[in-house]
XYZ file of C-alpha atoms in Angstrom:
147
model
C -68.066 24.608 13.744
C -64.545 25.493 14.635
C -63.424 28.907 15.677
C -61.282 30.522 12.900
C -58.846 32.032 15.398
C -58.209 28.673 17.046
C -57.655 27.093 13.618
C -55.091 29.763 12.734
C -53.328 29.214 16.046
C -53.272 25.447 15.507
C -51.920 25.871 11.974
C -49.225 28.244 13.245
C -48.196 25.766 15.943
C -48.199 22.899 13.467
C -46.383 25.002 10.915
C -43.893 26.149 13.575
C -43.314 22.593 14.684
C -43.059 21.432 11.112
C -40.605 24.189 10.293
C -38.420 23.294 13.272
C -38.534 19.633 12.370
C -37.841 20.464 8.738
C -34.792 22.536 9.705
C -33.534 19.767 11.961
C -33.980 17.163 9.237
C -32.240 19.421 6.700
C -29.327 19.906 9.104
C -29.178 16.176 9.647
C -29.212 15.455 5.907
C -26.516 18.065 5.233
C -24.274 16.747 7.993
C -24.715 13.160 6.759
C -23.966 14.122 3.170
C -20.908 16.092 4.290
C -19.684 13.087 6.286
C -20.363 10.784 3.335
C -18.423 13.071 0.978
C -15.547 13.325 3.454
C -15.453 9.563 4.001
C -15.571 8.835 0.281
C -12.851 11.408 -0.401
C -10.557 9.962 2.257
C -11.258 6.385 1.237
C -10.571 7.190 -2.416
C -7.274 8.836 -1.581
C -6.078 6.053 0.728
C -7.348 2.992 -1.086
C -6.764 2.920 -4.766
C -8.217 0.038 -6.690
C -5.232 -1.273 -8.587
C -7.087 -4.108 -10.259
C -10.520 -5.562 -10.622
C -9.675 -8.956 -9.197
C -11.925 -10.688 -6.743
C -10.433 -11.537 -3.343
C -10.067 -15.162 -4.444
C -8.173 -14.173 -7.599
C -5.976 -11.842 -5.556
C -5.110 -14.691 -3.194
C -4.324 -16.996 -6.123
C -2.091 -14.408 -7.793
C -0.353 -13.603 -4.500
C 0.270 -17.305 -3.952
C 1.630 -17.596 -7.482
C 3.976 -14.665 -6.842
C 5.193 -16.288 -3.621
C 5.637 -19.633 -5.404
C 7.664 -17.928 -8.112
C 9.746 -16.228 -5.411
C 10.433 -19.577 -3.791
C 11.586 -21.053 -7.105
C 13.873 -18.074 -7.732
C 15.331 -18.391 -4.215
C 16.057 -22.082 -4.814
C 17.809 -21.230 -8.083
C 19.731 -18.456 -6.276
C 20.821 -20.970 -3.640
C 22.239 -23.238 -6.334
C 24.022 -20.282 -7.943
C 25.294 -19.041 -4.559
C 27.152 -22.316 -3.952
C 29.439 -21.493 -6.868
C 30.206 -17.909 -5.801
C 33.658 -17.049 -4.502
C 32.806 -14.820 -1.520
C 29.958 -14.632 0.976
C 29.447 -10.967 0.029
C 28.463 -12.002 -3.482
C 25.918 -14.452 -2.073
C 24.449 -11.807 0.241
C 24.256 -9.406 -2.668
C 22.501 -12.018 -4.826
C 19.940 -12.912 -2.169
C 19.258 -9.273 -1.306
C 18.509 -8.353 -4.906
C 16.295 -11.424 -5.359
C 14.349 -10.710 -2.162
C 13.885 -7.024 -3.008
C 12.542 -7.729 -6.484
C 10.260 -10.515 -5.294
C 8.948 -8.420 -2.401
C 8.110 -5.579 -4.765
C 6.295 -7.949 -7.125
C 4.321 -9.445 -4.235
C 3.249 -6.029 -2.889
C 1.988 -4.982 -6.299
C 0.166 -8.248 -7.019
C -1.382 -8.355 -3.537
C -3.205 -5.126 -4.361
C -1.638 -2.653 -1.974
C -2.215 1.002 -2.836
C 0.647 3.272 -3.798
C 0.435 5.021 -0.426
C 0.834 1.695 1.355
C 3.665 0.492 -0.874
C 5.724 3.707 -0.802
C 7.310 3.183 2.653
C 8.089 -0.442 1.824
C 9.736 0.560 -1.452
C 11.744 3.170 0.426
C 13.022 0.525 2.816
C 13.740 -1.942 0.016
C 15.600 0.763 -1.910
C 17.647 1.609 1.162
C 18.594 -2.035 1.600
C 19.577 -2.336 -2.046
C 21.644 0.836 -1.939
C 23.440 -0.254 1.201
C 24.268 -3.771 0.022
C 25.214 -2.826 -3.535
C 27.104 0.313 -2.472
C 28.974 -1.539 0.247
C 30.123 -4.231 -2.167
C 31.298 -1.625 -4.687
C 33.332 0.154 -2.011
C 34.983 -3.139 -1.076
C 35.842 -3.800 -4.735
C 37.428 -0.330 -5.080
C 39.538 -0.872 -1.978
C 40.720 -4.286 -3.213
C 41.850 -3.080 -6.661
C 44.855 -1.004 -5.471
C 45.958 -3.857 -3.222
C 45.831 -6.290 -6.141
C 47.932 -3.904 -8.260
C 50.607 -3.580 -5.564
C 51.076 -7.344 -5.247
């Protein structure tokens, strides 16, 4: 038979080892779940799912948006030939490119955090080109009246 004191000592050692291993596994599980929650929280905030399209459908729609942009640019080229000044042509092409770029970014599935800087830049370009042409028109009006 086994000695009861040796059995108690063996159980204590096993229990002590099991407790240490249990604490280590609990710590490991908690750290993994914390990392998983952190990763899911950061991925949710940086990548918004704007649509439920498959990658193939996204590529098709992006190609369609680019094809539409090309058609609009061709039409703008035809219209630009009849414009009086180069400034009007630049203004026309800038507006067309800004609108088509915005449509492409949205269709391509970029998140709002990814699109925001691009929209800021596109808005700056639009403000500069349209504001510059308005200033030129204001300066030309008094000259036309004096003639």
